[in-house]
Amino acid sequence: MKKIELHPLPVRIWHWINALSFLVLIVTGIQLRYREMVGIMPFRTAVDIHNFFGFLLTGSYFIWLVYYLATGKIRLYIPDLNLKRLLMSMLNQAKYYGYGIFIGDKNPFHATPDDKFNPMQKSSYLIIMVVLMPLLIITGVLLWNVKGFAKWITMAGGLKIVDTTHVFLAMCFLTFLFVHIYLATLGTTPIEHIKAMFTGYEELDEEHSH
Amino acid sequence: MMQSTILKTTALDFLSRQEETCSRTQIRSLLSLIVGPVFGLVYMLYMPIVFLSLLIMLLPGIAIAKSGPVAAKGDSEMCMGCHATEGMTKKLKNNTTLSVYVNATQLSGSVHSFLGCNDCHKDISMANHPADRTFKSAEDFRATTTKLCVTCHPVASFTEKRMHYQIMTQAKAPPCVECHSAHSVQRVAAIKASQSNNDYCLGCHKKNIRISSTQSTVSIDGSQLHSSMHKNHDCASCHTGFSKEAHPLASFANRREHSITLSGTCKHCHADKMAQVEGSIHSSMIKEGNLNAPVCTDCHGFHAVRDKAGFNTMAGAPCKNCHQDVFTAFAESVHGKARLNGNSAAPLCSSCHRAHDIKATALNEGIKFSCLGCHKNAGALHEKWLPNAALHMDSVSCAVCHSSDAGGRVFLRLVDKHTGKPFTEEQVVKLLGEHYRELIGLMNPRSSDITNEGLYKIVKKLNASSEHMKVTLIGSISVSRGIEAHNLTLKQHAVKECEQCHSAKSDFFRHVSLVIMKDNGEAELFNTDQEVLGSMFSVLPASQFYALGSTRLKMLDIIGILMVAGGVSLPITHLLIRKVTAPIRKKRKEEHS
């Protein structure tokens, strides 16, 4: 087995800042939205924490964007531009998770530093990082200063639509979070991928070590 | 000889005497002829003069004689023997005392000086002098005595003087002496000449006189008039058409109508203030037929017009005359208490509502500016601790948080999407027609309140009716009742807990109203279902109103629950299948190895 550095340190820091931010934002978001049912902390505290971690997530996103654009690592997120190949590879990956994994098939995809994400991950993360995250951040920033961004909010269709979009995206991320964490346990061992996100290194099968 | 001489002498004397007698008779006859006619002539001319003089002197006596015996002047002197004593009084049945002192000087200068006392006091004589407690009251005495005035001045003679006639023919007509006095009666022409216009008017109007048809008093407290800001004004300045010579009959249905009409004359001097009043809610109410709405005189008084400074006190604020409950709340508020404690910088009613161009307070943005006019640093202070402070101050009226125990209400105002200005009733009528209220009812057939769907339909219909005007709903939170807006408290008691609003259980969102602003600034409210705020139907029409947590979309919650449930169940299901299929993998691995 060969160890490769799959997640460089900046990526790992970014990932865990993101993870923490998402967790806190989800908890405080639930507190803000469902105050009559949830009493973890006062509303005012929840607002402050939500704002803080919201900006932390925003900052983190821009660091990621600059880092990935500057290093060209952004290509990790670019799926196969050949649509047929893309669909076939996605189908192949879906088939693995939906069937092959149960009968002991090998994962058709093996992560390398230059090709970390399987075709389904690529498509999902591309949409998440290029569409959903910016939308979540923009709506969040608009809601942070409603009066200051009144024109933008009106252009976006109104406060209710901005908030609905923000909450809907948060719900999507929460849903994704469960799947994301579960998929992270589908390595050779349940903690393999998670451990790699701390250490940066993951063991490669001999078969794929070259 | 001697005898003959004597005889001769006697005869001569006789002859001479005869001759002398003859000549005297002739003289007398001659004198008679001259003096007789002269005396006759004098007599003929003198007697008519004497007769006429006597007639003139006796004429008043003859007039009185028609109704009774000519009074003996001596009796009057006897009366005055006692009644000229200053301070003389008589006890009446109602235990009051009546002055029976008669000022002799005034009496002699009176137009009635030729009369004797019992020409008027007919039933009083030395033999029949009333004892104490003969009359019930001073009014009774005056009424009884002055009934006799009409014997010389019959009521019928006043028919051309309609105002005078009207007063005289009232059931409770004031006695003549009320205006003309009892013993110092003057000719009206003399009174007019000697008195100023105002004093002439007050001559009657300071008495207890009433309009016969309505029994409204037209009495004026002269002291009030003299201490008024208008003390130098002529009565006719306001009461146009009236003068010493003219007293037109009033043609007002009631006293209120008179006040309203007369207030119109204020503009002659106060045109600027009247222009402000014209745009006020009070003026609009009057125009709409609500005659209880105040006019100039209701606040400023009509004869006791006060100095402006008089209004700037808690006691002098006229608003409380109609808005007593609100004023009581204000008096107990932080502002009212400060004012009572002598802080002249603390506001009074007019400080926020203004004095003349008073607008309807419902959703009146001007009120908020009034608060901020004094509390200039309010924005900065809120920014320090309140997230989205500007939004809060925009959407929530100050009183919602700063008034103790204020109940909130959500107001959804129809607003022109392009201009941001309130959509007025006139515009609604233009788009939906005169019967828009019925139309709104038809859009909500299953409820007396506007439902989710109904609200959507109303806005859709308004927008479909015009290509140029697009409507949206702007929400705000204000107090439910005006009284709550005045019971403002110290800032340490103000609402600071976000949870009071930002919770689905908040009381502030229980009551929702659709608002259509009337042209006069008043708001017409349509009760709206509370569910509207969290309905998908409100996303488009009320897209700008959202309170975190309290008006969240219920549909989104359901979608979120389903999504998260899917997100949780997918790994669980996958894991379970993996557990179930573990033997397959194990067997395959064994085969492979």
PDB file of C-alpha atoms in Angstrom, chain A residues 9-193:
ATOM      1  CA  LEU A   9      -2.747  21.297   4.341  1.00  0.00           C
ATOM      2  CA  PRO A  10      -4.533  24.421   3.019  1.00  0.00           C
ATOM      3  CA  VAL A  11      -7.307  22.211   1.678  1.00  0.00           C
ATOM      4  CA  ARG A  12      -7.598  20.378   4.976  1.00  0.00           C
ATOM      5  CA  ILE A  13      -7.755  23.649   6.946  1.00  0.00           C
ATOM      6  CA  TRP A  14     -10.320  24.996   4.537  1.00  0.00           C
ATOM      7  CA  HIS A  15     -12.364  21.806   4.756  1.00  0.00           C
ATOM      8  CA  TRP A  16     -12.533  21.800   8.540  1.00  0.00           C
ATOM      9  CA  ILE A  17     -13.273  25.504   8.746  1.00  0.00           C
ATOM     10  CA  ASN A  18     -16.084  24.824   6.309  1.00  0.00           C
ATOM     11  CA  ALA A  19     -17.264  21.854   8.323  1.00  0.00           C
ATOM     12  CA  LEU A  20     -17.292  23.766  11.584  1.00  0.00           C
ATOM     13  CA  SER A  21     -18.949  26.770   9.950  1.00  0.00           C
ATOM     14  CA  PHE A  22     -21.655  24.646   8.374  1.00  0.00           C
ATOM     15  CA  LEU A  23     -22.339  22.870  11.621  1.00  0.00           C
ATOM     16  CA  VAL A  24     -22.619  26.090  13.615  1.00  0.00           C
ATOM     17  CA  LEU A  25     -24.617  27.812  10.882  1.00  0.00           C
ATOM     18  CA  ILE A  26     -27.064  24.922  10.730  1.00  0.00           C
ATOM     19  CA  VAL A  27     -27.525  24.851  14.497  1.00  0.00           C
ATOM     20  CA  THR A  28     -27.881  28.628  14.825  1.00  0.00           C
ATOM     21  CA  GLY A  29     -30.021  28.739  11.685  1.00  0.00           C
ATOM     22  CA  ILE A  30     -32.407  26.226  13.198  1.00  0.00           C
ATOM     23  CA  GLN A  31     -32.400  28.271  16.404  1.00  0.00           C
ATOM     24  CA  LEU A  32     -33.264  31.446  14.488  1.00  0.00           C
ATOM     25  CA  ARG A  33     -35.993  29.889  12.423  1.00  0.00           C
ATOM     26  CA  TYR A  34     -37.626  27.732  15.035  1.00  0.00           C
ATOM     27  CA  ARG A  35     -37.255  29.837  18.175  1.00  0.00           C
ATOM     28  CA  GLU A  36     -40.525  28.633  19.662  1.00  0.00           C
ATOM     29  CA  MET A  37     -39.341  25.010  19.454  1.00  0.00           C
ATOM     30  CA  VAL A  38     -35.593  25.281  20.017  1.00  0.00           C
ATOM     31  CA  GLY A  39     -33.989  26.945  23.006  1.00  0.00           C
ATOM     32  CA  ILE A  40     -30.288  26.230  22.726  1.00  0.00           C
ATOM     33  CA  MET A  41     -29.330  29.882  23.016  1.00  0.00           C
ATOM     34  CA  PRO A  42     -30.951  33.319  22.995  1.00  0.00           C
ATOM     35  CA  PHE A  43     -32.039  34.614  19.611  1.00  0.00           C
ATOM     36  CA  ARG A  44     -29.662  37.559  19.800  1.00  0.00           C
ATOM     37  CA  THR A  45     -26.683  35.240  20.459  1.00  0.00           C
ATOM     38  CA  ALA A  46     -27.745  33.017  17.596  1.00  0.00           C
ATOM     39  CA  VAL A  47     -27.777  36.042  15.285  1.00  0.00           C
ATOM     40  CA  ASP A  48     -24.269  37.057  16.273  1.00  0.00           C
ATOM     41  CA  ILE A  49     -22.857  33.548  15.959  1.00  0.00           C
ATOM     42  CA  HIS A  50     -24.657  32.986  12.662  1.00  0.00           C
ATOM     43  CA  ASN A  51     -23.270  36.240  11.298  1.00  0.00           C
ATOM     44  CA  PHE A  52     -19.742  35.436  12.471  1.00  0.00           C
ATOM     45  CA  PHE A  53     -19.639  31.956  11.002  1.00  0.00           C
ATOM     46  CA  GLY A  54     -21.432  33.137   7.903  1.00  0.00           C
ATOM     47  CA  PHE A  55     -18.588  35.540   7.211  1.00  0.00           C
ATOM     48  CA  LEU A  56     -16.056  32.908   8.180  1.00  0.00           C
ATOM     49  CA  LEU A  57     -17.604  30.586   5.611  1.00  0.00           C
ATOM     50  CA  THR A  58     -17.663  33.391   3.063  1.00  0.00           C
ATOM     51  CA  GLY A  59     -14.017  34.208   3.676  1.00  0.00           C
ATOM     52  CA  SER A  60     -13.165  30.550   3.542  1.00  0.00           C
ATOM     53  CA  TYR A  61     -14.977  30.214   0.235  1.00  0.00           C
ATOM     54  CA  PHE A  62     -13.022  33.052  -1.321  1.00  0.00           C
ATOM     55  CA  ILE A  63      -9.741  31.607  -0.032  1.00  0.00           C
ATOM     56  CA  TRP A  64     -10.724  28.333  -1.640  1.00  0.00           C
ATOM     57  CA  LEU A  65     -11.670  30.071  -4.873  1.00  0.00           C
ATOM     58  CA  VAL A  66      -8.452  32.058  -5.095  1.00  0.00           C
ATOM     59  CA  TYR A  67      -6.346  29.048  -4.082  1.00  0.00           C
ATOM     60  CA  TYR A  68      -7.984  26.707  -6.562  1.00  0.00           C
ATOM     61  CA  LEU A  69      -7.968  29.210  -9.377  1.00  0.00           C
ATOM     62  CA  ALA A  70      -4.381  30.251  -8.717  1.00  0.00           C
ATOM     63  CA  THR A  71      -3.073  26.721  -8.486  1.00  0.00           C
ATOM     64  CA  GLY A  72      -5.200  25.460 -11.335  1.00  0.00           C
ATOM     65  CA  LYS A  73      -6.603  22.855  -9.001  1.00  0.00           C
ATOM     66  CA  ILE A  74     -10.011  24.022 -10.038  1.00  0.00           C
ATOM     67  CA  ARG A  75      -9.777  21.416 -12.803  1.00  0.00           C
ATOM     68  CA  LEU A  76     -10.397  18.832 -10.085  1.00  0.00           C
ATOM     69  CA  TYR A  77     -13.981  20.037 -10.204  1.00  0.00           C
ATOM     70  CA  ILE A  78     -14.341  20.088 -13.953  1.00  0.00           C
ATOM     71  CA  PRO A  79     -16.131  16.967 -15.092  1.00  0.00           C
ATOM     72  CA  ASP A  80     -15.469  15.197 -18.359  1.00  0.00           C
ATOM     73  CA  LEU A  81     -16.618  17.594 -21.008  1.00  0.00           C
ATOM     74  CA  ASN A  82     -17.571  14.715 -23.223  1.00  0.00           C
ATOM     75  CA  LEU A  83     -21.191  14.361 -22.284  1.00  0.00           C
ATOM     76  CA  LYS A  84     -21.503  10.721 -23.292  1.00  0.00           C
ATOM     77  CA  ARG A  85     -18.409   9.744 -21.348  1.00  0.00           C
ATOM     78  CA  LEU A  86     -19.562  11.843 -18.441  1.00  0.00           C
ATOM     79  CA  LEU A  87     -22.971  10.226 -18.336  1.00  0.00           C
ATOM     80  CA  MET A  88     -21.505   6.758 -18.690  1.00  0.00           C
ATOM     81  CA  SER A  89     -18.976   7.352 -15.944  1.00  0.00           C
ATOM     82  CA  MET A  90     -21.620   8.856 -13.666  1.00  0.00           C
ATOM     83  CA  LEU A  91     -23.904   5.938 -14.359  1.00  0.00           C
ATOM     84  CA  ASN A  92     -21.058   3.586 -13.679  1.00  0.00           C
ATOM     85  CA  GLN A  93     -20.374   5.313 -10.345  1.00  0.00           C
ATOM     86  CA  ALA A  94     -24.062   5.344  -9.460  1.00  0.00           C
ATOM     87  CA  LYS A  95     -24.292   1.690 -10.343  1.00  0.00           C
ATOM     88  CA  TYR A  96     -21.447   0.999  -7.964  1.00  0.00           C
ATOM     89  CA  TYR A  97     -23.064   2.876  -5.049  1.00  0.00           C
ATOM     90  CA  GLY A  98     -26.493   1.494  -5.856  1.00  0.00           C
ATOM     91  CA  TYR A  99     -25.513  -2.097  -6.534  1.00  0.00           C
ATOM     92  CA  GLY A 100     -21.840  -2.981  -6.904  1.00  0.00           C
ATOM     93  CA  ILE A 101     -20.933  -1.897  -3.407  1.00  0.00           C
ATOM     94  CA  PHE A 102     -23.382  -4.417  -1.973  1.00  0.00           C
ATOM     95  CA  ILE A 103     -21.982  -7.373  -3.870  1.00  0.00           C
ATOM     96  CA  GLY A 104     -18.332  -6.497  -3.307  1.00  0.00           C
ATOM     97  CA  ASP A 105     -17.468  -4.847  -6.625  1.00  0.00           C
ATOM     98  CA  LYS A 106     -14.445  -2.620  -6.649  1.00  0.00           C
ATOM     99  CA  ASN A 107     -15.058   1.150  -6.667  1.00  0.00           C
ATOM    100  CA  PRO A 108     -14.621   2.114 -10.318  1.00  0.00           C
ATOM    101  CA  PHE A 109     -12.961   5.333  -9.199  1.00  0.00           C
ATOM    102  CA  HIS A 110      -9.756   5.744  -7.268  1.00  0.00           C
ATOM    103  CA  ALA A 111      -8.744   9.150  -6.032  1.00  0.00           C
ATOM    104  CA  THR A 112      -5.366  10.618  -6.889  1.00  0.00           C
ATOM    105  CA  PRO A 113      -4.087  14.142  -6.082  1.00  0.00           C
ATOM    106  CA  ASP A 114      -4.807  15.115  -9.678  1.00  0.00           C
ATOM    107  CA  ASP A 115      -8.160  13.453  -9.880  1.00  0.00           C
ATOM    108  CA  LYS A 116      -9.682  13.427  -6.427  1.00  0.00           C
ATOM    109  CA  PHE A 117     -13.368  13.245  -7.180  1.00  0.00           C
ATOM    110  CA  ASN A 118     -15.363  10.571  -8.896  1.00  0.00           C
ATOM    111  CA  PRO A 119     -17.630  11.730 -11.755  1.00  0.00           C
ATOM    112  CA  MET A 120     -20.639  12.122  -9.446  1.00  0.00           C
ATOM    113  CA  GLN A 121     -18.601  14.059  -6.885  1.00  0.00           C
ATOM    114  CA  LYS A 122     -17.201  16.318  -9.583  1.00  0.00           C
ATOM    115  CA  SER A 123     -20.644  17.255 -10.865  1.00  0.00           C
ATOM    116  CA  SER A 124     -22.053  17.666  -7.361  1.00  0.00           C
ATOM    117  CA  TYR A 125     -19.142  19.696  -6.017  1.00  0.00           C
ATOM    118  CA  LEU A 126     -19.022  21.837  -9.132  1.00  0.00           C
ATOM    119  CA  ILE A 127     -22.664  22.778  -8.677  1.00  0.00           C
ATOM    120  CA  ILE A 128     -22.134  23.211  -4.945  1.00  0.00           C
ATOM    121  CA  MET A 129     -19.049  25.364  -5.208  1.00  0.00           C
ATOM    122  CA  VAL A 130     -19.917  27.368  -8.278  1.00  0.00           C
ATOM    123  CA  VAL A 131     -23.673  27.757  -7.943  1.00  0.00           C
ATOM    124  CA  LEU A 132     -25.045  26.839  -4.541  1.00  0.00           C
ATOM    125  CA  MET A 133     -22.294  28.207  -2.279  1.00  0.00           C
ATOM    126  CA  PRO A 134     -22.220  31.615  -3.994  1.00  0.00           C
ATOM    127  CA  LEU A 135     -26.019  31.739  -3.831  1.00  0.00           C
ATOM    128  CA  LEU A 136     -25.981  30.795  -0.161  1.00  0.00           C
ATOM    129  CA  ILE A 137     -23.319  33.404   0.554  1.00  0.00           C
ATOM    130  CA  ILE A 138     -24.997  36.149  -1.470  1.00  0.00           C
ATOM    131  CA  THR A 139     -28.417  35.582   0.084  1.00  0.00           C
ATOM    132  CA  GLY A 140     -26.792  35.394   3.504  1.00  0.00           C
ATOM    133  CA  VAL A 141     -24.964  38.677   3.036  1.00  0.00           C
ATOM    134  CA  LEU A 142     -28.145  40.343   1.745  1.00  0.00           C
ATOM    135  CA  LEU A 143     -30.032  39.174   4.818  1.00  0.00           C
ATOM    136  CA  TRP A 144     -27.234  40.392   7.063  1.00  0.00           C
ATOM    137  CA  ASN A 145     -27.953  44.006   6.065  1.00  0.00           C
ATOM    138  CA  VAL A 146     -31.410  44.104   4.553  1.00  0.00           C
ATOM    139  CA  LYS A 147     -31.691  47.880   4.480  1.00  0.00           C
ATOM    140  CA  GLY A 148     -28.233  48.363   3.044  1.00  0.00           C
ATOM    141  CA  PHE A 149     -28.872  45.892   0.249  1.00  0.00           C
ATOM    142  CA  ALA A 150     -32.521  46.851  -0.231  1.00  0.00           C
ATOM    143  CA  LYS A 151     -32.102  47.465  -3.961  1.00  0.00           C
ATOM    144  CA  TRP A 152     -30.409  44.138  -4.491  1.00  0.00           C
ATOM    145  CA  ILE A 153     -33.088  42.383  -2.485  1.00  0.00           C
ATOM    146  CA  THR A 154     -35.800  44.041  -4.546  1.00  0.00           C
ATOM    147  CA  MET A 155     -33.984  43.017  -7.706  1.00  0.00           C
ATOM    148  CA  ALA A 156     -33.827  39.479  -6.384  1.00  0.00           C
ATOM    149  CA  GLY A 157     -37.595  39.466  -5.957  1.00  0.00           C
ATOM    150  CA  GLY A 158     -38.012  40.631  -2.399  1.00  0.00           C
ATOM    151  CA  LEU A 159     -36.992  39.769   1.122  1.00  0.00           C
ATOM    152  CA  LYS A 160     -39.224  36.747   1.295  1.00  0.00           C
ATOM    153  CA  ILE A 161     -37.723  35.222  -1.827  1.00  0.00           C
ATOM    154  CA  VAL A 162     -34.153  35.924  -0.676  1.00  0.00           C
ATOM    155  CA  ASP A 163     -34.827  34.330   2.695  1.00  0.00           C
ATOM    156  CA  THR A 164     -36.642  31.393   1.164  1.00  0.00           C
ATOM    157  CA  THR A 165     -33.704  30.810  -1.185  1.00  0.00           C
ATOM    158  CA  HIS A 166     -31.220  31.035   1.689  1.00  0.00           C
ATOM    159  CA  VAL A 167     -33.161  28.605   3.868  1.00  0.00           C
ATOM    160  CA  PHE A 168     -33.824  26.226   0.973  1.00  0.00           C
ATOM    161  CA  LEU A 169     -30.107  26.132   0.130  1.00  0.00           C
ATOM    162  CA  ALA A 170     -29.297  25.528   3.798  1.00  0.00           C
ATOM    163  CA  MET A 171     -31.729  22.616   3.744  1.00  0.00           C
ATOM    164  CA  CYS A 172     -30.025  21.257   0.621  1.00  0.00           C
ATOM    165  CA  PHE A 173     -26.633  21.517   2.318  1.00  0.00           C
ATOM    166  CA  LEU A 174     -27.942  19.835   5.453  1.00  0.00           C
ATOM    167  CA  THR A 175     -29.360  17.013   3.365  1.00  0.00           C
ATOM    168  CA  PHE A 176     -26.101  16.757   1.474  1.00  0.00           C
ATOM    169  CA  LEU A 177     -24.183  16.759   4.756  1.00  0.00           C
ATOM    170  CA  PHE A 178     -25.741  13.469   5.837  1.00  0.00           C
ATOM    171  CA  VAL A 179     -24.919  11.864   2.488  1.00  0.00           C
ATOM    172  CA  HIS A 180     -21.450  13.466   2.473  1.00  0.00           C
ATOM    173  CA  ILE A 181     -20.573  12.103   5.906  1.00  0.00           C
ATOM    174  CA  TYR A 182     -21.954   8.676   5.024  1.00  0.00           C
ATOM    175  CA  LEU A 183     -20.008   8.530   1.774  1.00  0.00           C
ATOM    176  CA  ALA A 184     -16.897   9.492   3.719  1.00  0.00           C
ATOM    177  CA  THR A 185     -17.270   6.230   5.613  1.00  0.00           C
ATOM    178  CA  LEU A 186     -17.267   4.144   2.450  1.00  0.00           C
ATOM    179  CA  GLY A 187     -13.502   3.908   2.170  1.00  0.00           C
ATOM    180  CA  THR A 188     -11.512   0.750   2.640  1.00  0.00           C
ATOM    181  CA  THR A 189     -12.234   1.262   6.296  1.00  0.00           C
ATOM    182  CA  PRO A 190     -15.011   3.464   7.645  1.00  0.00           C
ATOM    183  CA  ILE A 191     -12.547   6.080   8.889  1.00  0.00           C
ATOM    184  CA  GLU A 192     -10.073   5.951   6.020  1.00  0.00           C
ATOM    185  CA  HIS A 193     -11.340   9.030   4.181  1.00  0.00           C
TER     186      HIS A 193
END
